[in-house]
C-alpha positions as a LaTeX table, in Angstrom:
\begin{tabular}{lrrr}
\hline
Residue & $x$ (\AA) & $y$ (\AA) & $z$ (\AA) \\
\hline
Met1 & 140.45 & 114.98 & 83.78 \\
Arg2 & 140.48 & 111.40 & 82.56 \\
Ala3 & 137.86 & 109.27 & 84.27 \\
Ser4 & 139.98 & 106.13 & 84.02 \\
Phe5 & 142.87 & 107.79 & 85.86 \\
Leu6 & 140.57 & 109.21 & 88.51 \\
Phe7 & 138.79 & 105.93 & 89.27 \\
Gly8 & 142.10 & 104.08 & 89.12 \\
Glu9 & 143.39 & 106.34 & 91.86 \\
Val10 & 140.25 & 105.82 & 93.91 \\
Phe11 & 140.38 & 102.02 & 93.86 \\
Ala12 & 144.14 & 102.01 & 94.35 \\
Gly13 & 143.67 & 104.11 & 97.46 \\
Leu14 & 140.96 & 101.82 & 98.78 \\
Arg15 & 143.18 & 98.77 & 98.28 \\
Arg16 & 146.18 & 100.48 & 99.79 \\
Asn17 & 144.37 & 101.05 & 103.11 \\
Val18 & 142.17 & 97.97 & 102.98 \\
Thr19 & 141.81 & 97.46 & 106.75 \\
Met20 & 140.87 & 101.10 & 107.31 \\
Thr21 & 138.46 & 100.91 & 104.37 \\
Ile22 & 136.76 & 97.78 & 105.74 \\
Ala23 & 136.50 & 99.36 & 109.19 \\
Met24 & 134.91 & 102.48 & 107.74 \\
Ile25 & 132.47 & 100.46 & 105.61 \\
Leu26 & 131.35 & 98.38 & 108.59 \\
Thr27 & 131.06 & 101.35 & 110.93 \\
Thr28 & 129.08 & 103.30 & 108.35 \\
Ala29 & 126.86 & 100.26 & 107.77 \\
Val30 & 126.14 & 99.90 & 111.49 \\
Ser31 & 125.39 & 103.60 & 111.97 \\
Leu32 & 123.10 & 103.67 & 108.93 \\
Thr33 & 121.37 & 100.49 & 110.07 \\
Met34 & 120.66 & 102.15 & 113.42 \\
Leu35 & 119.41 & 105.23 & 111.60 \\
Gly36 & 117.24 & 103.01 & 109.39 \\
Gly37 & 115.92 & 101.24 & 112.48 \\
Gly38 & 114.90 & 104.58 & 113.93 \\
Leu39 & 113.18 & 105.58 & 110.70 \\
Leu40 & 111.36 & 102.22 & 110.61 \\
Ala41 & 110.22 & 102.82 & 114.20 \\
Val42 & 108.83 & 106.17 & 113.06 \\
Arg43 & 107.02 & 104.48 & 110.16 \\
Ile44 & 105.62 & 101.80 & 112.47 \\
Ala45 & 104.42 & 104.47 & 114.90 \\
Asp46 & 102.80 & 106.50 & 112.11 \\
Lys47 & 101.16 & 103.46 & 110.53 \\
Thr48 & 100.00 & 102.16 & 113.90 \\
Glu49 & 98.51 & 105.52 & 114.84 \\
Gln50 & 96.69 & 105.84 & 111.52 \\
Tyr51 & 95.63 & 102.19 & 111.62 \\
Phe52 & 93.95 & 102.62 & 114.98 \\
Leu53 & 92.63 & 106.13 & 114.39 \\
Asp54 & 90.73 & 104.82 & 111.37 \\
Arg55 & 89.03 & 102.35 & 113.73 \\
Leu56 & 88.84 & 104.61 & 116.75 \\
Glu57 & 85.72 & 104.52 & 118.88 \\
Val58 & 84.48 & 106.31 & 121.95 \\
Arg59 & 82.52 & 104.10 & 124.32 \\
Leu60 & 79.93 & 105.37 & 126.75 \\
Tyr61 & 79.44 & 102.66 & 129.37 \\
Leu62 & 75.95 & 102.89 & 130.79 \\
Thr63 & 74.82 & 102.58 & 134.37 \\
Glu64 & 73.62 & 99.36 & 135.98 \\
Asp65 & 69.90 & 100.21 & 135.78 \\
Ile66 & 70.05 & 100.74 & 132.01 \\
Ser67 & 72.24 & 97.65 & 131.51 \\
Ala68 & 69.77 & 95.48 & 133.45 \\
Asp69 & 66.40 & 96.96 & 132.41 \\
Asp70 & 66.81 & 98.37 & 128.87 \\
Pro71 & 68.14 & 95.66 & 126.53 \\
Asp72 & 67.35 & 97.56 & 123.29 \\
Cys73 & 67.92 & 101.21 & 124.28 \\
Ser74 & 64.27 & 102.03 & 123.78 \\
Gln75 & 63.74 & 103.73 & 127.13 \\
Glu76 & 64.94 & 106.95 & 128.69 \\
Pro77 & 67.65 & 108.06 & 129.25 \\
Cys78 & 69.36 & 105.64 & 126.80 \\
Arg79 & 67.14 & 106.67 & 123.88 \\
Ser80 & 67.94 & 110.37 & 124.34 \\
Leu81 & 71.65 & 109.65 & 124.67 \\
Met82 & 71.70 & 107.76 & 121.38 \\
Ala83 & 69.68 & 110.46 & 119.59 \\
Asp84 & 71.93 & 113.25 & 120.87 \\
Leu85 & 75.07 & 111.37 & 119.92 \\
Lys86 & 73.80 & 110.78 & 116.39 \\
Ala87 & 73.00 & 114.49 & 116.11 \\
Thr88 & 76.53 & 115.50 & 117.17 \\
Ala89 & 78.60 & 116.94 & 114.32 \\
Gly90 & 81.41 & 114.62 & 113.21 \\
Val91 & 79.81 & 111.41 & 114.51 \\
Glu92 & 79.59 & 108.74 & 111.81 \\
Ser93 & 77.58 & 106.12 & 113.68 \\
Val94 & 76.34 & 105.07 & 117.10 \\
Gln95 & 75.87 & 101.42 & 118.06 \\
Phe96 & 74.15 & 100.13 & 121.19 \\
Leu97 & 75.59 & 97.00 & 122.76 \\
Asn98 & 73.48 & 95.43 & 125.49 \\
Arg99 & 74.80 & 93.31 & 128.34 \\
Glu100 & 74.39 & 89.97 & 126.57 \\
Glu101 & 76.09 & 91.26 & 123.41 \\
Ala102 & 78.96 & 92.70 & 125.47 \\
Val103 & 79.55 & 89.30 & 127.11 \\
Arg104 & 79.36 & 87.52 & 123.76 \\
Glu105 & 81.87 & 89.93 & 122.19 \\
Ala106 & 84.27 & 89.52 & 125.09 \\
Lys107 & 84.12 & 85.71 & 124.86 \\
Glu108 & 84.31 & 85.46 & 121.06 \\
Lys109 & 86.69 & 88.30 & 120.26 \\
Thr110 & 88.51 & 89.95 & 123.13 \\
Phe111 & 89.35 & 86.78 & 125.10 \\
Lys112 & 88.98 & 84.23 & 122.30 \\
Asp113 & 92.41 & 82.74 & 123.00 \\
Gln114 & 92.16 & 83.02 & 126.79 \\
Pro115 & 89.51 & 80.52 & 127.91 \\
Glu116 & 90.00 & 81.22 & 131.62 \\
Leu117 & 89.27 & 84.90 & 131.18 \\
Ala118 & 86.43 & 84.14 & 128.75 \\
Lys119 & 84.83 & 81.92 & 131.39 \\
Tyr120 & 85.24 & 84.59 & 134.05 \\
Val121 & 83.68 & 87.23 & 131.77 \\
Ser122 & 80.74 & 84.97 & 130.96 \\
Glu123 & 80.00 & 84.76 & 134.67 \\
Thr124 & 80.42 & 88.50 & 135.25 \\
Pro125 & 77.73 & 91.01 & 134.24 \\
Leu126 & 79.16 & 93.61 & 131.85 \\
Pro127 & 77.66 & 97.06 & 131.35 \\
Ala128 & 75.77 & 97.98 & 128.21 \\
Ser129 & 77.48 & 100.61 & 126.09 \\
Leu130 & 77.08 & 103.07 & 123.24 \\
Arg131 & 79.88 & 102.89 & 120.67 \\
Val132 & 80.55 & 106.09 & 118.80 \\
Lys133 & 82.49 & 106.09 & 115.52 \\
Met134 & 83.89 & 109.51 & 114.71 \\
Glu135 & 85.14 & 111.17 & 111.56 \\
Asp136 & 87.96 & 112.81 & 113.53 \\
Ala137 & 89.66 & 111.42 & 116.64 \\
Gln138 & 90.06 & 114.97 & 117.93 \\
Leu139 & 86.30 & 115.07 & 118.52 \\
Tyr140 & 86.70 & 113.02 & 121.70 \\
Pro141 & 87.08 & 115.98 & 124.13 \\
Thr142 & 83.81 & 117.43 & 122.86 \\
Ile143 & 81.94 & 114.16 & 123.33 \\
Tyr144 & 83.47 & 113.66 & 126.76 \\
Ala145 & 82.58 & 117.19 & 127.88 \\
Asp146 & 78.99 & 116.91 & 126.62 \\
Phe147 & 78.15 & 113.38 & 127.76 \\
His148 & 80.33 & 112.19 & 130.66 \\
Asp149 & 77.96 & 113.62 & 133.31 \\
Arg150 & 74.69 & 112.88 & 131.53 \\
Pro151 & 72.16 & 110.70 & 133.38 \\
Gly152 & 72.69 & 107.04 & 132.56 \\
Val153 & 76.40 & 107.38 & 131.66 \\
Gly154 & 78.71 & 105.53 & 134.02 \\
Met155 & 82.03 & 106.07 & 132.26 \\
Val156 & 83.40 & 107.37 & 128.95 \\
Arg157 & 86.43 & 105.61 & 127.48 \\
Asn158 & 88.49 & 106.74 & 124.55 \\
Asp159 & 90.57 & 104.21 & 122.62 \\
Lys160 & 92.94 & 107.01 & 121.63 \\
Asp161 & 94.61 & 106.75 & 125.04 \\
Ile162 & 95.61 & 103.18 & 124.18 \\
Val163 & 96.81 & 104.27 & 120.73 \\
Asp164 & 98.93 & 107.02 & 122.28 \\
Arg165 & 100.58 & 104.51 & 124.63 \\
Leu166 & 101.37 & 102.16 & 121.73 \\
Val167 & 102.82 & 105.01 & 119.69 \\
Ser168 & 104.92 & 106.15 & 122.66 \\
Leu169 & 106.45 & 102.65 & 122.80 \\
Phe170 & 107.70 & 102.97 & 119.23 \\
Asp171 & 108.82 & 106.52 & 119.94 \\
Gly172 & 111.06 & 105.11 & 122.68 \\
Leu173 & 112.50 & 102.53 & 120.30 \\
Arg174 & 113.07 & 105.26 & 117.74 \\
Asn175 & 114.92 & 107.45 & 120.23 \\
Ala176 & 117.13 & 104.54 & 121.29 \\
Ala177 & 117.96 & 103.70 & 117.67 \\
Phe178 & 118.71 & 107.33 & 116.86 \\
Gly179 & 120.95 & 107.61 & 119.92 \\
Leu180 & 122.99 & 104.58 & 118.88 \\
Ala181 & 123.10 & 105.94 & 115.32 \\
Val182 & 124.63 & 109.20 & 116.57 \\
Leu183 & 127.35 & 107.33 & 118.48 \\
Gln184 & 128.13 & 105.15 & 115.46 \\
Ala185 & 128.11 & 108.23 & 113.22 \\
Leu186 & 130.78 & 109.85 & 115.40 \\
Ala187 & 132.88 & 106.70 & 115.10 \\
Ala188 & 132.37 & 106.71 & 111.32 \\
Leu189 & 133.34 & 110.39 & 111.15 \\
Leu190 & 136.63 & 109.73 & 112.93 \\
Leu191 & 137.37 & 106.73 & 110.71 \\
Ile192 & 136.66 & 108.70 & 107.53 \\
Ala193 & 138.87 & 111.55 & 108.69 \\
Asn194 & 141.67 & 109.14 & 109.60 \\
Met195 & 141.36 & 107.28 & 106.33 \\
Val196 & 141.58 & 110.50 & 104.32 \\
Gln197 & 144.59 & 111.74 & 106.27 \\
Ile198 & 146.43 & 108.42 & 105.96 \\
Ala199 & 145.63 & 108.17 & 102.25 \\
Ala200 & 146.90 & 111.71 & 101.67 \\
Phe201 & 150.05 & 111.06 & 103.70 \\
Thr202 & 150.94 & 107.87 & 101.85 \\
Arg203 & 150.54 & 109.66 & 98.51 \\
Arg204 & 152.09 & 112.97 & 99.50 \\
Thr205 & 154.99 & 112.61 & 97.05 \\
Glu206 & 152.68 & 111.82 & 94.15 \\
Val207 & 150.38 & 114.70 & 95.06 \\
Gly208 & 153.33 & 117.08 & 95.38 \\
Ile209 & 154.58 & 116.19 & 91.88 \\
Met210 & 151.09 & 116.70 & 90.42 \\
Arg211 & 150.89 & 120.15 & 92.04 \\
Leu212 & 154.32 & 121.07 & 90.62 \\
Val213 & 153.18 & 120.27 & 87.08 \\
Gly214 & 150.08 & 122.44 & 87.40 \\
Ala215 & 147.37 & 120.23 & 88.88 \\
Thr216 & 144.84 & 122.14 & 90.94 \\
Arg217 & 144.24 & 121.41 & 94.59 \\
Trp218 & 140.71 & 120.19 & 93.74 \\
Tyr219 & 142.11 & 117.78 & 91.13 \\
Thr220 & 144.54 & 116.22 & 93.61 \\
Gln221 & 142.01 & 115.97 & 96.43 \\
Leu222 & 139.05 & 114.61 & 94.46 \\
Pro223 & 140.28 & 110.97 & 94.56 \\
Phe224 & 140.36 & 111.08 & 98.37 \\
Leu225 & 136.86 & 112.51 & 98.42 \\
Leu226 & 135.60 & 109.78 & 96.10 \\
Glu227 & 137.28 & 107.08 & 98.19 \\
Ala228 & 135.24 & 108.14 & 101.20 \\
Met229 & 132.06 & 108.27 & 99.13 \\
Val230 & 132.64 & 104.80 & 97.63 \\
Ala231 & 133.25 & 103.33 & 101.08 \\
Ala232 & 130.08 & 105.04 & 102.35 \\
Leu233 & 128.13 & 103.67 & 99.37 \\
Ala234 & 129.29 & 100.16 & 100.24 \\
Gly235 & 128.26 & 100.75 & 103.86 \\
Ser236 & 124.85 & 102.00 & 102.68 \\
Val237 & 124.32 & 98.84 & 100.64 \\
Leu238 & 125.21 & 96.69 & 103.65 \\
Ala239 & 122.83 & 98.72 & 105.82 \\
Ala240 & 119.98 & 98.25 & 103.32 \\
Leu241 & 120.66 & 94.50 & 103.20 \\
Gly242 & 120.73 & 94.43 & 107.00 \\
Leu243 & 117.31 & 96.09 & 107.18 \\
Leu244 & 115.92 & 93.64 & 104.63 \\
Ala245 & 117.28 & 90.74 & 106.66 \\
Ala246 & 116.00 & 92.24 & 109.91 \\
Arg247 & 112.41 & 92.14 & 108.69 \\
Pro248 & 111.99 & 88.31 & 108.64 \\
Leu249 & 114.64 & 87.56 & 111.28 \\
Ile250 & 113.77 & 90.16 & 113.93 \\
Ile251 & 110.68 & 92.26 & 113.20 \\
Asp252 & 108.41 & 89.45 & 112.02 \\
Arg253 & 109.56 & 87.12 & 114.79 \\
Ala254 & 109.02 & 89.74 & 117.48 \\
Leu255 & 105.74 & 91.15 & 116.18 \\
Gly256 & 104.54 & 88.40 & 113.84 \\
Asp257 & 101.62 & 87.33 & 116.05 \\
Leu258 & 100.52 & 90.93 & 116.44 \\
Phe259 & 100.72 & 91.43 & 112.67 \\
Ala260 & 98.72 & 88.25 & 112.06 \\
Ser261 & 96.01 & 89.26 & 114.52 \\
Lys262 & 95.95 & 92.77 & 113.00 \\
Val263 & 96.95 & 94.44 & 116.23 \\
Phe264 & 99.67 & 96.25 & 114.29 \\
Pro265 & 99.91 & 96.97 & 110.56 \\
His266 & 102.55 & 95.00 & 108.63 \\
Ile267 & 105.98 & 96.39 & 107.87 \\
Thr268 & 106.26 & 95.81 & 104.12 \\
Ala269 & 109.18 & 95.56 & 101.73 \\
Asp270 & 108.17 & 98.99 & 100.42 \\
Asp271 & 108.76 & 100.43 & 103.91 \\
Ile272 & 112.26 & 98.92 & 103.90 \\
Val273 & 113.00 & 100.24 & 100.41 \\
Met274 & 111.80 & 103.74 & 101.26 \\
Thr275 & 113.99 & 103.73 & 104.38 \\
Ala276 & 116.99 & 102.51 & 102.36 \\
Leu277 & 116.45 & 105.32 & 99.83 \\
Val278 & 116.70 & 107.79 & 102.70 \\
Ile279 & 119.74 & 106.41 & 104.52 \\
Ala280 & 121.90 & 105.80 & 101.42 \\
Pro281 & 122.14 & 109.49 & 100.38 \\
Val282 & 122.61 & 110.46 & 104.04 \\
Gly283 & 125.61 & 108.13 & 104.35 \\
Ile284 & 127.20 & 109.29 & 101.10 \\
Val285 & 126.71 & 113.01 & 101.80 \\
Phe286 & 127.94 & 112.53 & 105.36 \\
Ala287 & 131.11 & 110.85 & 104.12 \\
Ala288 & 131.68 & 113.48 & 101.42 \\
Leu289 & 131.33 & 116.39 & 103.86 \\
Thr290 & 133.62 & 114.72 & 106.40 \\
Ala291 & 136.27 & 114.01 & 103.78 \\
Tyr292 & 136.04 & 117.53 & 102.38 \\
Gly293 & 136.37 & 119.07 & 105.82 \\
Thr294 & 139.39 & 116.91 & 106.57 \\
Leu295 & 141.08 & 117.80 & 103.29 \\
Arg296 & 140.24 & 121.46 & 103.67 \\
Tyr297 & 141.50 & 121.97 & 107.19 \\
Tyr298 & 144.09 & 119.24 & 107.83 \\
Val299 & 145.63 & 118.33 & 104.48 \\
Arg300 & 147.55 & 121.16 & 102.87 \\
Glu301 & 149.16 & 119.52 & 99.86 \\
\hline
\end{tabular}
């Protein structure tokens, strides 16, 4: 089989059905972009979860009597609580934050850009707390079970609940993107099948002559298969470019402030490249299988 003849047939077929080819390229590009968006949502969720789990803390908010009368956790029951927490397996560190330090942190960090709330917090007594840094976020149930009803503990809060809610947000975006990708993939499948059937019909005389002179069925059908794969490759390239453009135009604009304030980890160019390396083979293989199935079951030349 001469490569020049084969590729000549492929590009001739693409030019012959140029409108169908363009439609298939664009539909494939849109479906792969949606798939890439879903994969990026998965990466954002995974990076966000890991980002916060690395900084995860359990906070034991202490009762009013400790908050008011024990500013350095030197009295009972605060002292025993801190000692028992430090002795718990898997606990990296325990930090005591008295009432004044809690107010200062809220004003200077939590509500730094919200002066009205910062002023309100400064006028409101906050409880002292014990901050527990763990080696494993899964240790939280153990700490909660052992300490939530201890004397001096008013409430136990786990930051993992917040992390789970953030991750669920990106899971919802992922599911929406995947759903749209499935719909676009069905449209791309129909376009590929139609393109292959039309291409085979317009060249039925040529294919018939080639079969009469001894060409195998695989030899006559390979150009149609390659046409679908070339169109899918073009759609994959457009999808990758779309994802690269979406990063500064959509992702950074929507989440830029959160990235800058380190609420969420950045989506990097490497994340886009890794996603593109996944969706490109998917698009090409998808097109090849669709074209092969069409040729195998609907085109008999």
